[in-house]
C-alpha cells in the first residue's frame, strides 16, 4: 500500500472535523449531517478535501518515489457493480480490479487508482451525489475505506470492522452519505451501522443474524429514511430499523416458502424500497417480485412492544426471465434480467418501456447518471413509451454491465448503445510482452486473447476461441512474429503475432492436459511446451516443398512432479539451442536437441538441485562474472547459482523474504551496453511483485516488493525496454501494469549501509548483540582448536579459519546443515576465485563466514512445524492420537535412510547428547569417547518418540512458548 495515500488519512480526518466549511465542501449533504462535523482542529488552507470541485484528473502526477508504481489496471471484476460517477462533459466510471478501485475517465482514457486494501475488494457503494465512495475487502486485516471521489483521497479507514478477520460481504451508504452499513462475511453474519463522519472506530450498533437466514449478500438503505434498511439472501429478505437513540437495530425476517403464495417463488436476487415508501420489493430468478408490506406502529405505541415489521402480501409474476438487477430511478422501478433485457415499471408495476433489442448477455449491474435527463427539445429523439398515451420515454443515461464482462453506455436520447470495454470473464493466467514493440498479449481461461498497446493504453485486437479452449500460457517468439499459445485441454496453437490467425494448418494436440509453459529457442527453430502431466514436448521448423513449417518432434515425461520452468539457452561454442526443464521433483534436466529424432527426445544430463526444499523457477543469470550461471529459486527462500555447464551449485544466497517463496523470475532487459554491469531482477511470489538488484548477495535492502494480487499471482512479464512489469491475477480477472523506477531502489540500498552493515540487522541484537559476540567467540575458539588446545608453542594470530572447521562453528551457533549443504558451502568458498586466479581457497575469514552463515541458514530458524512434518511422514498414530516413531524404527532410520550414520557415529552422537562423554570430546586431540560403545538405548530412549520428545529430551533444544504462529526451536540448552 503506497504510504502517500495511507499516510494522508490523519490529516484528512482533521480536515473533516474543521470549522465553518461544511456548507462549502459538503453542499450535497443534509444539514443534519453537517452538525456532526464538530470543530476540533484548524483546517489547513491547502486541504484537498475542503474543495467542492472535482479535481481528480487535474492533479499532477506525484513524484515517482517507489520502485514499483501502479500505472494501469487491465480488466474488471464483473462480480461487482460499475458506477456512473461523472457525466455531462466527461464520462467517468468506478469499478474494481482485484484490491484496487479504479476511477476511469472514458473520454480522456486515463485512470485514477484507489489503493489501500490488503485483500481483494468484496463490495463497494457510492453516495447519491457521487462524492463519497466506500470500499470493503474480504480476508485477514480487512479494511473499510471511505474515499473522496473529487480528490481520490481516503478520508476515513475502519480497521477493526471484523475482528474475526472474515471481511465484509455487503455494504450500503445512505442517500446523504451520513451513515454506512455493512454485513460481514462470516458463518454468523454481523450487521453494523457506522457513523463514519465522526471518524469513529466502532459501529453505532450491531446485530448478529441467525444462520438459517442464509448468506445475506445484498444491502440497501431506504433513500428517504436513514434508519431503514433491507437485505436479502437467496431465500430470505430482512427489514431493519435502527433506533438511533438506543443504538438498537431491530429486524423483521418473515419466513417465505412456496406455501406462502402456493406458487414457486424462486431465489431472491436484489431488494429495494418501493417508491410508495410503504412496501419493499424483492426480485427473484423466476421473474417475479415479492411485495412486502411495511407495518410501522404509530409513534404513540411503545417501541419496545411493537417494532415495525414486514409481511409478504403479494407475489407479482413480472416477466418470464429471471431478474438479476432491481433498482429505482426517478419515478421508475427498473429491472435487468438474464436475457439482457432492461425494463421500466411505474409505481403500480405496469410496464412503461423496455430495451430488449440490444441482444446483451445477462445484466449484472445498472448505474444511472447523476444528472437528470434533459427536457426534450426539437432535436431530441427520445422514444415513445408503451402506454396508451405514448408519451416520450425520458430517463437518465446509464451504464450497463453484463455477465460476459462487457460494459456499455446507453444514451437514452436517441437510444445509442456504445460498448466501452470488453474484459475477460474468467481467470487470466497467460501474459506476454512483445520483444521489441509496446504490445501486451493477455490470455484468459474463457478463451479470449487481447492485445494492448500498453503505452497508449489502447486495445488493438483480439480473438475468442471456441468454447472449451482456455488459454493457459502465451509466449512471443524472439522475432516477435509468432505467438505460441498453450490451452487448458492440451492444444498448442502457433499464431501470427499481429492478426492472431493460425500459422499452422491444424493446432498441435499431443497432450491431454493443460499446457503450462511455452518457450521458443533464440533462433526460433524450436518451440517447447510443458504440461501438468510432467511432460516436455518439442516442435521444430522444417522445410517442406520450399516452405518453412512447424512439425512435432518428440515428447518425454521427464519429471515426476510438476514442471516449474522450461528454458532455452545457447551453446556458446556452437550457437546451437539448449533446452532445460526444472521440476518440483528437484530435478534439472537438459535435453540433447541435436541427437533427438522423431518421437525420441534425448536427455543429455540430470542433476538434483535441492535436498529438502523444492525449486520454484529458474532463469539465465546475466553475465556479471566470467562464469555463466543458472539462477534457481527454491521454496526455502533461497537463490542458488549453478554453473551453466557442470551444474555444480556455486552459490547459495538468501532470496527475497516476503511471506512466500519466489514463483517466477525475469531479468530486466538493458537499453544499452553501458548498463550491462548493472542488472536487475523482477520476481513474483504468491501475492506480490518485486525488484532486486543484482548481483544477488543476500542484502535485504536490495529488494523491494508490493502486493499486486492478494488472491494470488498467476503470471508475470516484462516490457522489452525494461520500463514496465505486468502481473496477471488469475481468478481476480485483472492484469496490472507497474512502472519500474530503479533509482528509488538504488536509493534504498544506499540508505541501508555498506559492507556488512545491512547484514548485521539479520541477526538478533545486530553487530553489538549477544549472538554476534558469541559467533566471534566460536570463530576464534576454532582457531585455537585447530592449533591444539594443549600446545605450549607460540600462537599464530590469523583472521581466518580452515575450511574444515566451518561446519563445527555453524553447528555451534545453532545451524545444523546436512552433509550436502556442507559440501555446497565448501564448493562455494573453494571455487570463489578459481575463474579469476585459477587457485582454490582453503580458508575463510569472519566477515565471509558471517555472510555464508546468513545465506545458508533457514530464514526463519528451526521450527516445530518442520520437525512435526517429518514425524507425520515417518511415524504412525498411536493410541493417544499422537504421531510417533518406535524406538527401533527410529534407530533404523538413522542407520539406513538419507545421509545415514554408521553405528559408531550414532553411538557417539547419543553419548554426547545424553552427557555420557566428557566436555570437549573430539574437540581436543587427546580426548576420546569413553562410553559411546556402552550406551543402552532401551534405557535412554522411550519406546515411542514424539516430535516434542525428540526436540527437547533428545536434542536438548528449547521450544518458544509462543504457539500462536509456529514455535521456533532455539539453540542447544547450554547445561545439557
PDB file of N, CA and C in Angstrom, residues 701-783:
ATOM      1  N   UNK A 701      18.278  -5.074   1.688  1.00  0.00           N
ATOM      2  CA  UNK A 701      17.918  -3.760   1.166  1.00  0.00           C
ATOM      3  C   UNK A 701      17.918  -3.718  -0.356  1.00  0.00           C
ATOM      4  N   UNK A 702      18.437  -4.760  -0.978  1.00  0.00           N
ATOM      5  CA  UNK A 702      18.471  -4.788  -2.441  1.00  0.00           C
ATOM      6  C   UNK A 702      17.144  -5.210  -3.059  1.00  0.00           C
ATOM      7  N   UNK A 703      16.166  -5.491  -2.238  1.00  0.00           N
ATOM      8  CA  UNK A 703      14.880  -5.936  -2.757  1.00  0.00           C
ATOM      9  C   UNK A 703      13.758  -5.027  -2.282  1.00  0.00           C
ATOM     10  N   UNK A 704      12.713  -4.986  -3.087  1.00  0.00           N
ATOM     11  CA  UNK A 704      11.502  -4.247  -2.727  1.00  0.00           C
ATOM     12  C   UNK A 704      10.327  -4.968  -3.352  1.00  0.00           C
ATOM     13  N   UNK A 705       9.193  -5.028  -2.652  1.00  0.00           N
ATOM     14  CA  UNK A 705       8.033  -5.743  -3.177  1.00  0.00           C
ATOM     15  C   UNK A 705       6.763  -5.037  -2.738  1.00  0.00           C
ATOM     16  N   UNK A 706       5.695  -5.254  -3.500  1.00  0.00           N
ATOM     17  CA  UNK A 706       4.398  -4.654  -3.208  1.00  0.00           C
ATOM     18  C   UNK A 706       3.312  -5.668  -3.558  1.00  0.00           C
ATOM     19  N   UNK A 707       2.219  -5.635  -2.801  1.00  0.00           N
ATOM     20  CA  UNK A 707       1.095  -6.539  -3.093  1.00  0.00           C
ATOM     21  C   UNK A 707       0.504  -6.166  -4.447  1.00  0.00           C
ATOM     22  N   UNK A 708       0.382  -7.162  -5.316  1.00  0.00           N
ATOM     23  CA  UNK A 708      -0.204  -6.891  -6.637  1.00  0.00           C
ATOM     24  C   UNK A 708      -1.528  -7.617  -6.836  1.00  0.00           C
ATOM     25  N   UNK A 709      -1.642  -8.836  -6.335  1.00  0.00           N
ATOM     26  CA  UNK A 709      -2.885  -9.598  -6.452  1.00  0.00           C
ATOM     27  C   UNK A 709      -3.051 -10.413  -5.175  1.00  0.00           C
ATOM     28  N   UNK A 710      -3.830  -9.935  -4.215  1.00  0.00           N
ATOM     29  CA  UNK A 710      -3.932 -10.624  -2.919  1.00  0.00           C
ATOM     30  C   UNK A 710      -4.429 -12.062  -3.023  1.00  0.00           C
ATOM     31  N   UNK A 711      -5.225 -12.368  -4.034  1.00  0.00           N
ATOM     32  CA  UNK A 711      -5.735 -13.734  -4.151  1.00  0.00           C
ATOM     33  C   UNK A 711      -4.787 -14.638  -4.917  1.00  0.00           C
ATOM     34  N   UNK A 712      -3.624 -14.124  -5.327  1.00  0.00           N
ATOM     35  CA  UNK A 712      -2.620 -14.952  -5.981  1.00  0.00           C
ATOM     36  C   UNK A 712      -2.224 -14.428  -7.351  1.00  0.00           C
ATOM     37  N   UNK A 713      -0.912 -14.424  -7.609  1.00  0.00           N
ATOM     38  CA  UNK A 713      -0.389 -14.009  -8.914  1.00  0.00           C
ATOM     39  C   UNK A 713      -0.283 -15.246  -9.802  1.00  0.00           C
ATOM     40  N   UNK A 714      -0.773 -15.133 -11.036  1.00  0.00           N
ATOM     41  CA  UNK A 714      -0.741 -16.272 -11.944  1.00  0.00           C
ATOM     42  C   UNK A 714       0.399 -16.188 -12.951  1.00  0.00           C
ATOM     43  N   UNK A 715       0.919 -14.990 -13.192  1.00  0.00           N
ATOM     44  CA  UNK A 715       1.990 -14.864 -14.175  1.00  0.00           C
ATOM     45  C   UNK A 715       2.572 -13.466 -14.192  1.00  0.00           C
ATOM     46  N   UNK A 716       3.717 -13.341 -14.868  1.00  0.00           N
ATOM     47  CA  UNK A 716       4.417 -12.063 -14.930  1.00  0.00           C
ATOM     48  C   UNK A 716       5.149 -11.966 -16.254  1.00  0.00           C
ATOM     49  N   UNK A 717       5.291 -10.748 -16.748  1.00  0.00           N
ATOM     50  CA  UNK A 717       6.124 -10.495 -17.919  1.00  0.00           C
ATOM     51  C   UNK A 717       6.701  -9.090 -17.797  1.00  0.00           C
ATOM     52  N   UNK A 718       7.749  -8.828 -18.586  1.00  0.00           N
ATOM     53  CA  UNK A 718       8.460  -7.545 -18.511  1.00  0.00           C
ATOM     54  C   UNK A 718       8.516  -6.941 -19.908  1.00  0.00           C
ATOM     55  N   UNK A 719       8.364  -5.621 -20.001  1.00  0.00           N
ATOM     56  CA  UNK A 719       8.401  -4.954 -21.302  1.00  0.00           C
ATOM     57  C   UNK A 719       9.798  -5.042 -21.908  1.00  0.00           C
ATOM     58  N   UNK A 720       9.858  -4.898 -23.221  1.00  0.00           N
ATOM     59  CA  UNK A 720      11.124  -5.081 -23.937  1.00  0.00           C
ATOM     60  C   UNK A 720      12.176  -4.051 -23.536  1.00  0.00           C
ATOM     61  N   UNK A 721      11.741  -2.869 -23.083  1.00  0.00           N
ATOM     62  CA  UNK A 721      12.688  -1.820 -22.707  1.00  0.00           C
ATOM     63  C   UNK A 721      12.972  -1.786 -21.212  1.00  0.00           C
ATOM     64  N   UNK A 722      12.355  -2.705 -20.462  1.00  0.00           N
ATOM     65  CA  UNK A 722      12.612  -2.764 -19.026  1.00  0.00           C
ATOM     66  C   UNK A 722      11.941  -1.680 -18.219  1.00  0.00           C
ATOM     67  N   UNK A 723      11.000  -0.942 -18.813  1.00  0.00           N
ATOM     68  CA  UNK A 723      10.335   0.154 -18.094  1.00  0.00           C
ATOM     69  C   UNK A 723       9.123  -0.313 -17.288  1.00  0.00           C
ATOM     70  N   UNK A 724       8.534  -1.424 -17.698  1.00  0.00           N
ATOM     71  CA  UNK A 724       7.302  -1.877 -17.052  1.00  0.00           C
ATOM     72  C   UNK A 724       7.362  -3.367 -16.738  1.00  0.00           C
ATOM     73  N   UNK A 725       6.672  -3.724 -15.671  1.00  0.00           N
ATOM     74  CA  UNK A 725       6.399  -5.128 -15.360  1.00  0.00           C
ATOM     75  C   UNK A 725       4.891  -5.298 -15.351  1.00  0.00           C
ATOM     76  N   UNK A 726       4.424  -6.471 -15.755  1.00  0.00           N
ATOM     77  CA  UNK A 726       2.995  -6.770 -15.807  1.00  0.00           C
ATOM     78  C   UNK A 726       2.731  -8.042 -15.010  1.00  0.00           C
ATOM     79  N   UNK A 727       1.674  -8.018 -14.220  1.00  0.00           N
ATOM     80  CA  UNK A 727       1.312  -9.193 -13.428  1.00  0.00           C
ATOM     81  C   UNK A 727      -0.128  -9.577 -13.729  1.00  0.00           C
ATOM     82  N   UNK A 728      -0.372 -10.880 -13.857  1.00  0.00           N
ATOM     83  CA  UNK A 728      -1.716 -11.408 -14.085  1.00  0.00           C
ATOM     84  C   UNK A 728      -2.239 -11.989 -12.783  1.00  0.00           C
ATOM     85  N   UNK A 729      -3.498 -11.695 -12.483  1.00  0.00           N
ATOM     86  CA  UNK A 729      -4.042 -12.067 -11.180  1.00  0.00           C
ATOM     87  C   UNK A 729      -4.848 -13.333 -11.138  1.00  0.00           C
ATOM     88  N   UNK A 730      -4.854 -14.115 -12.237  1.00  0.00           N
ATOM     89  CA  UNK A 730      -5.601 -15.367 -12.189  1.00  0.00           C
ATOM     90  C   UNK A 730      -7.082 -15.118 -12.005  1.00  0.00           C
ATOM     91  N   UNK A 731      -7.637 -15.627 -10.896  1.00  0.00           N
ATOM     92  CA  UNK A 731      -9.083 -15.582 -10.710  1.00  0.00           C
ATOM     93  C   UNK A 731      -9.619 -14.186 -10.411  1.00  0.00           C
ATOM     94  N   UNK A 732      -8.770 -13.209 -10.155  1.00  0.00           N
ATOM     95  CA  UNK A 732      -9.312 -11.855  -9.980  1.00  0.00           C
ATOM     96  C   UNK A 732      -9.527 -11.147 -11.323  1.00  0.00           C
ATOM     97  N   UNK A 733      -9.195 -11.824 -12.419  1.00  0.00           N
ATOM     98  CA  UNK A 733      -9.512 -11.381 -13.794  1.00  0.00           C
ATOM     99  C   UNK A 733      -8.907 -10.030 -14.139  1.00  0.00           C
ATOM    100  N   UNK A 734      -7.710  -9.790 -13.651  1.00  0.00           N
ATOM    101  CA  UNK A 734      -7.079  -8.498 -13.926  1.00  0.00           C
ATOM    102  C   UNK A 734      -5.608  -8.673 -14.252  1.00  0.00           C
ATOM    103  N   UNK A 735      -5.082  -7.681 -14.967  1.00  0.00           N
ATOM    104  CA  UNK A 735      -3.647  -7.564 -15.227  1.00  0.00           C
ATOM    105  C   UNK A 735      -3.244  -6.157 -14.815  1.00  0.00           C
ATOM    106  N   UNK A 736      -2.151  -6.047 -14.086  1.00  0.00           N
ATOM    107  CA  UNK A 736      -1.715  -4.744 -13.576  1.00  0.00           C
ATOM    108  C   UNK A 736      -0.375  -4.375 -14.204  1.00  0.00           C
ATOM    109  N   UNK A 737      -0.286  -3.133 -14.633  1.00  0.00           N
ATOM    110  CA  UNK A 737       0.951  -2.602 -15.216  1.00  0.00           C
ATOM    111  C   UNK A 737       1.688  -1.791 -14.154  1.00  0.00           C
ATOM    112  N   UNK A 738       2.968  -2.117 -13.953  1.00  0.00           N
ATOM    113  CA  UNK A 738       3.781  -1.464 -12.932  1.00  0.00           C
ATOM    114  C   UNK A 738       4.937  -0.727 -13.591  1.00  0.00           C
ATOM    115  N   UNK A 739       5.075   0.547 -13.281  1.00  0.00           N
ATOM    116  CA  UNK A 739       6.219   1.316 -13.778  1.00  0.00           C
ATOM    117  C   UNK A 739       7.403   1.068 -12.863  1.00  0.00           C
ATOM    118  N   UNK A 740       8.553   0.786 -13.468  1.00  0.00           N
ATOM    119  CA  UNK A 740       9.758   0.452 -12.714  1.00  0.00           C
ATOM    120  C   UNK A 740      10.623   1.696 -12.551  1.00  0.00           C
ATOM    121  N   UNK A 741      10.958   1.995 -11.313  1.00  0.00           N
ATOM    122  CA  UNK A 741      11.823   3.132 -11.012  1.00  0.00           C
ATOM    123  C   UNK A 741      13.050   2.608 -10.272  1.00  0.00           C
ATOM    124  N   UNK A 742      14.119   2.383 -11.026  1.00  0.00           N
ATOM    125  CA  UNK A 742      15.316   1.760 -10.446  1.00  0.00           C
ATOM    126  C   UNK A 742      16.041   2.695  -9.488  1.00  0.00           C
ATOM    127  N   UNK A 743      15.979   3.990  -9.733  1.00  0.00           N
ATOM    128  CA  UNK A 743      16.700   4.931  -8.865  1.00  0.00           C
ATOM    129  C   UNK A 743      16.147   4.906  -7.446  1.00  0.00           C
ATOM    130  N   UNK A 744      14.832   4.658  -7.306  1.00  0.00           N
ATOM    131  CA  UNK A 744      14.241   4.578  -5.965  1.00  0.00           C
ATOM    132  C   UNK A 744      14.791   3.377  -5.205  1.00  0.00           C
ATOM    133  N   UNK A 745      14.991   2.262  -5.917  1.00  0.00           N
ATOM    134  CA  UNK A 745      15.543   1.075  -5.269  1.00  0.00           C
ATOM    135  C   UNK A 745      17.014   1.279  -4.922  1.00  0.00           C
ATOM    136  N   UNK A 746      17.743   1.935  -5.806  1.00  0.00           N
ATOM    137  CA  UNK A 746      19.157   2.225  -5.537  1.00  0.00           C
ATOM    138  C   UNK A 746      19.294   3.120  -4.311  1.00  0.00           C
ATOM    139  N   UNK A 747      18.370   4.059  -4.170  1.00  0.00           N
ATOM    140  CA  UNK A 747      18.417   4.956  -3.005  1.00  0.00           C
ATOM    141  C   UNK A 747      18.211   4.166  -1.715  1.00  0.00           C
ATOM    142  N   UNK A 748      17.309   3.192  -1.752  1.00  0.00           N
ATOM    143  CA  UNK A 748      17.065   2.370  -0.557  1.00  0.00           C
ATOM    144  C   UNK A 748      18.307   1.576  -0.183  1.00  0.00           C
ATOM    145  N   UNK A 749      19.037   1.088  -1.188  1.00  0.00           N
ATOM    146  CA  UNK A 749      20.257   0.327  -0.924  1.00  0.00           C
ATOM    147  C   UNK A 749      21.318   1.212  -0.282  1.00  0.00           C
ATOM    148  N   UNK A 750      21.472   2.418  -0.803  1.00  0.00           N
ATOM    149  CA  UNK A 750      22.488   3.317  -0.252  1.00  0.00           C
ATOM    150  C   UNK A 750      22.154   3.706   1.185  1.00  0.00           C
ATOM    151  N   UNK A 751      20.864   3.842   1.493  1.00  0.00           N
ATOM    152  CA  UNK A 751      20.464   4.170   2.862  1.00  0.00           C
ATOM    153  C   UNK A 751      20.650   2.985   3.807  1.00  0.00           C
ATOM    154  N   UNK A 752      20.697   1.779   3.240  1.00  0.00           N
ATOM    155  CA  UNK A 752      20.839   0.590   4.075  1.00  0.00           C
ATOM    156  C   UNK A 752      22.234   0.355   4.590  1.00  0.00           C
ATOM    157  N   UNK A 753      23.213   1.069   4.060  1.00  0.00           N
ATOM    158  CA  UNK A 753      24.582   0.915   4.541  1.00  0.00           C
ATOM    159  C   UNK A 753      25.438   0.084   3.605  1.00  0.00           C
ATOM    160  N   UNK A 754      26.734   0.088   3.858  1.00  0.00           N
ATOM    161  CA  UNK A 754      27.688  -0.614   3.008  1.00  0.00           C
ATOM    162  C   UNK A 754      28.307  -1.800   3.745  1.00  0.00           C
ATOM    163  N   UNK A 755      29.059  -2.583   2.980  1.00  0.00           N
ATOM    164  CA  UNK A 755      29.799  -3.735   3.510  1.00  0.00           C
ATOM    165  C   UNK A 755      28.860  -4.650   4.306  1.00  0.00           C
ATOM    166  N   UNK A 756      29.220  -4.914   5.586  1.00  0.00           N
ATOM    167  CA  UNK A 756      28.431  -5.841   6.390  1.00  0.00           C
ATOM    168  C   UNK A 756      27.265  -5.180   7.121  1.00  0.00           C
ATOM    169  N   UNK A 757      27.181  -3.872   7.061  1.00  0.00           N
ATOM    170  CA  UNK A 757      26.144  -3.159   7.817  1.00  0.00           C
ATOM    171  C   UNK A 757      24.735  -3.690   7.548  1.00  0.00           C
ATOM    172  N   UNK A 758      24.340  -3.916   6.277  1.00  0.00           N
ATOM    173  CA  UNK A 758      22.974  -4.432   6.044  1.00  0.00           C
ATOM    174  C   UNK A 758      22.768  -5.835   6.609  1.00  0.00           C
ATOM    175  N   UNK A 759      23.843  -6.601   6.763  1.00  0.00           N
ATOM    176  CA  UNK A 759      23.711  -7.990   7.192  1.00  0.00           C
ATOM    177  C   UNK A 759      23.586  -8.125   8.704  1.00  0.00           C
ATOM    178  N   UNK A 760      24.151  -7.153   9.453  1.00  0.00           N
ATOM    179  CA  UNK A 760      24.067  -7.233  10.907  1.00  0.00           C
ATOM    180  C   UNK A 760      22.617  -7.238  11.383  1.00  0.00           C
ATOM    181  N   UNK A 761      21.762  -6.538  10.657  1.00  0.00           N
ATOM    182  CA  UNK A 761      20.364  -6.459  11.058  1.00  0.00           C
ATOM    183  C   UNK A 761      19.613  -7.768  10.916  1.00  0.00           C
ATOM    184  N   UNK A 762      20.219  -8.769  10.278  1.00  0.00           N
ATOM    185  CA  UNK A 762      19.565 -10.058  10.086  1.00  0.00           C
ATOM    186  C   UNK A 762      19.714 -10.984  11.280  1.00  0.00           C
ATOM    187  N   UNK A 763      20.513 -10.583  12.273  1.00  0.00           N
ATOM    188  CA  UNK A 763      20.653 -11.405  13.475  1.00  0.00           C
ATOM    189  C   UNK A 763      20.190 -10.608  14.687  1.00  0.00           C
ATOM    190  N   UNK A 764      19.735 -11.300  15.693  1.00  0.00           N
ATOM    191  CA  UNK A 764      19.212 -10.653  16.890  1.00  0.00           C
ATOM    192  C   UNK A 764      20.286  -9.808  17.559  1.00  0.00           C
ATOM    193  N   UNK A 765      19.947  -8.557  17.838  1.00  0.00           N
ATOM    194  CA  UNK A 765      20.875  -7.670  18.529  1.00  0.00           C
ATOM    195  C   UNK A 765      21.845  -6.939  17.629  1.00  0.00           C
ATOM    196  N   UNK A 766      21.930  -7.340  16.360  1.00  0.00           N
ATOM    197  CA  UNK A 766      22.815  -6.656  15.430  1.00  0.00           C
ATOM    198  C   UNK A 766      24.292  -6.861  15.751  1.00  0.00           C
ATOM    199  N   UNK A 767      25.109  -5.913  15.342  1.00  0.00           N
ATOM    200  CA  UNK A 767      26.570  -6.002  15.473  1.00  0.00           C
ATOM    201  C   UNK A 767      27.010  -6.078  16.925  1.00  0.00           C
ATOM    202  N   UNK A 768      26.302  -5.408  17.807  1.00  0.00           N
ATOM    203  CA  UNK A 768      26.702  -5.376  19.212  1.00  0.00           C
ATOM    204  C   UNK A 768      25.918  -6.366  20.068  1.00  0.00           C
ATOM    205  N   UNK A 769      25.122  -7.195  19.439  1.00  0.00           N
ATOM    206  CA  UNK A 769      24.273  -8.103  20.195  1.00  0.00           C
ATOM    207  C   UNK A 769      25.005  -9.333  20.702  1.00  0.00           C
ATOM    208  N   UNK A 770      24.297 -10.072  21.544  1.00  0.00           N
ATOM    209  CA  UNK A 770      24.867 -11.258  22.178  1.00  0.00           C
ATOM    210  C   UNK A 770      25.202 -12.329  21.149  1.00  0.00           C
ATOM    211  N   UNK A 771      24.330 -12.506  20.160  1.00  0.00           N
ATOM    212  CA  UNK A 771      24.552 -13.564  19.191  1.00  0.00           C
ATOM    213  C   UNK A 771      25.834 -13.345  18.403  1.00  0.00           C
ATOM    214  N   UNK A 772      26.039 -12.116  17.906  1.00  0.00           N
ATOM    215  CA  UNK A 772      27.236 -11.872  17.095  1.00  0.00           C
ATOM    216  C   UNK A 772      28.505 -12.011  17.936  1.00  0.00           C
ATOM    217  N   UNK A 773      28.447 -11.576  19.181  1.00  0.00           N
ATOM    218  CA  UNK A 773      29.597 -11.731  20.072  1.00  0.00           C
ATOM    219  C   UNK A 773      29.911 -13.215  20.267  1.00  0.00           C
ATOM    220  N   UNK A 774      28.859 -14.003  20.409  1.00  0.00           N
ATOM    221  CA  UNK A 774      29.054 -15.433  20.601  1.00  0.00           C
ATOM    222  C   UNK A 774      29.659 -16.060  19.348  1.00  0.00           C
ATOM    223  N   UNK A 775      29.173 -15.616  18.185  1.00  0.00           N
ATOM    224  CA  UNK A 775      29.718 -16.134  16.923  1.00  0.00           C
ATOM    225  C   UNK A 775      31.217 -15.824  16.820  1.00  0.00           C
ATOM    226  N   UNK A 776      31.610 -14.620  17.219  1.00  0.00           N
ATOM    227  CA  UNK A 776      33.030 -14.254  17.206  1.00  0.00           C
ATOM    228  C   UNK A 776      33.831 -15.177  18.124  1.00  0.00           C
ATOM    229  N   UNK A 777      33.270 -15.444  19.304  1.00  0.00           N
ATOM    230  CA  UNK A 777      33.980 -16.317  20.243  1.00  0.00           C
ATOM    231  C   UNK A 777      34.193 -17.702  19.654  1.00  0.00           C
ATOM    232  N   UNK A 778      33.163 -18.256  19.051  1.00  0.00           N
ATOM    233  CA  UNK A 778      33.299 -19.583  18.447  1.00  0.00           C
ATOM    234  C   UNK A 778      34.311 -19.574  17.303  1.00  0.00           C
ATOM    235  N   UNK A 779      34.283 -18.490  16.532  1.00  0.00           N
ATOM    236  CA  UNK A 779      35.197 -18.397  15.390  1.00  0.00           C
ATOM    237  C   UNK A 779      36.646 -18.419  15.869  1.00  0.00           C
ATOM    238  N   UNK A 780      36.945 -17.633  16.902  1.00  0.00           N
ATOM    239  CA  UNK A 780      38.330 -17.577  17.389  1.00  0.00           C
ATOM    240  C   UNK A 780      38.691 -18.820  18.206  1.00  0.00           C
ATOM    241  N   UNK A 781      37.702 -19.419  18.868  1.00  0.00           N
ATOM    242  CA  UNK A 781      37.972 -20.681  19.552  1.00  0.00           C
ATOM    243  C   UNK A 781      38.344 -21.760  18.539  1.00  0.00           C
ATOM    244  N   UNK A 782      37.698 -21.699  17.359  1.00  0.00           N
ATOM    245  CA  UNK A 782      38.004 -22.669  16.314  1.00  0.00           C
ATOM    246  C   UNK A 782      39.462 -22.557  15.866  1.00  0.00           C
ATOM    247  N   UNK A 783      40.019 -21.329  15.849  1.00  0.00           N
ATOM    248  CA  UNK A 783      41.449 -21.155  15.526  1.00  0.00           C
ATOM    249  C   UNK A 783      42.311 -21.862  16.567  1.00  0.00           C
TER     250      UNK A 783
END
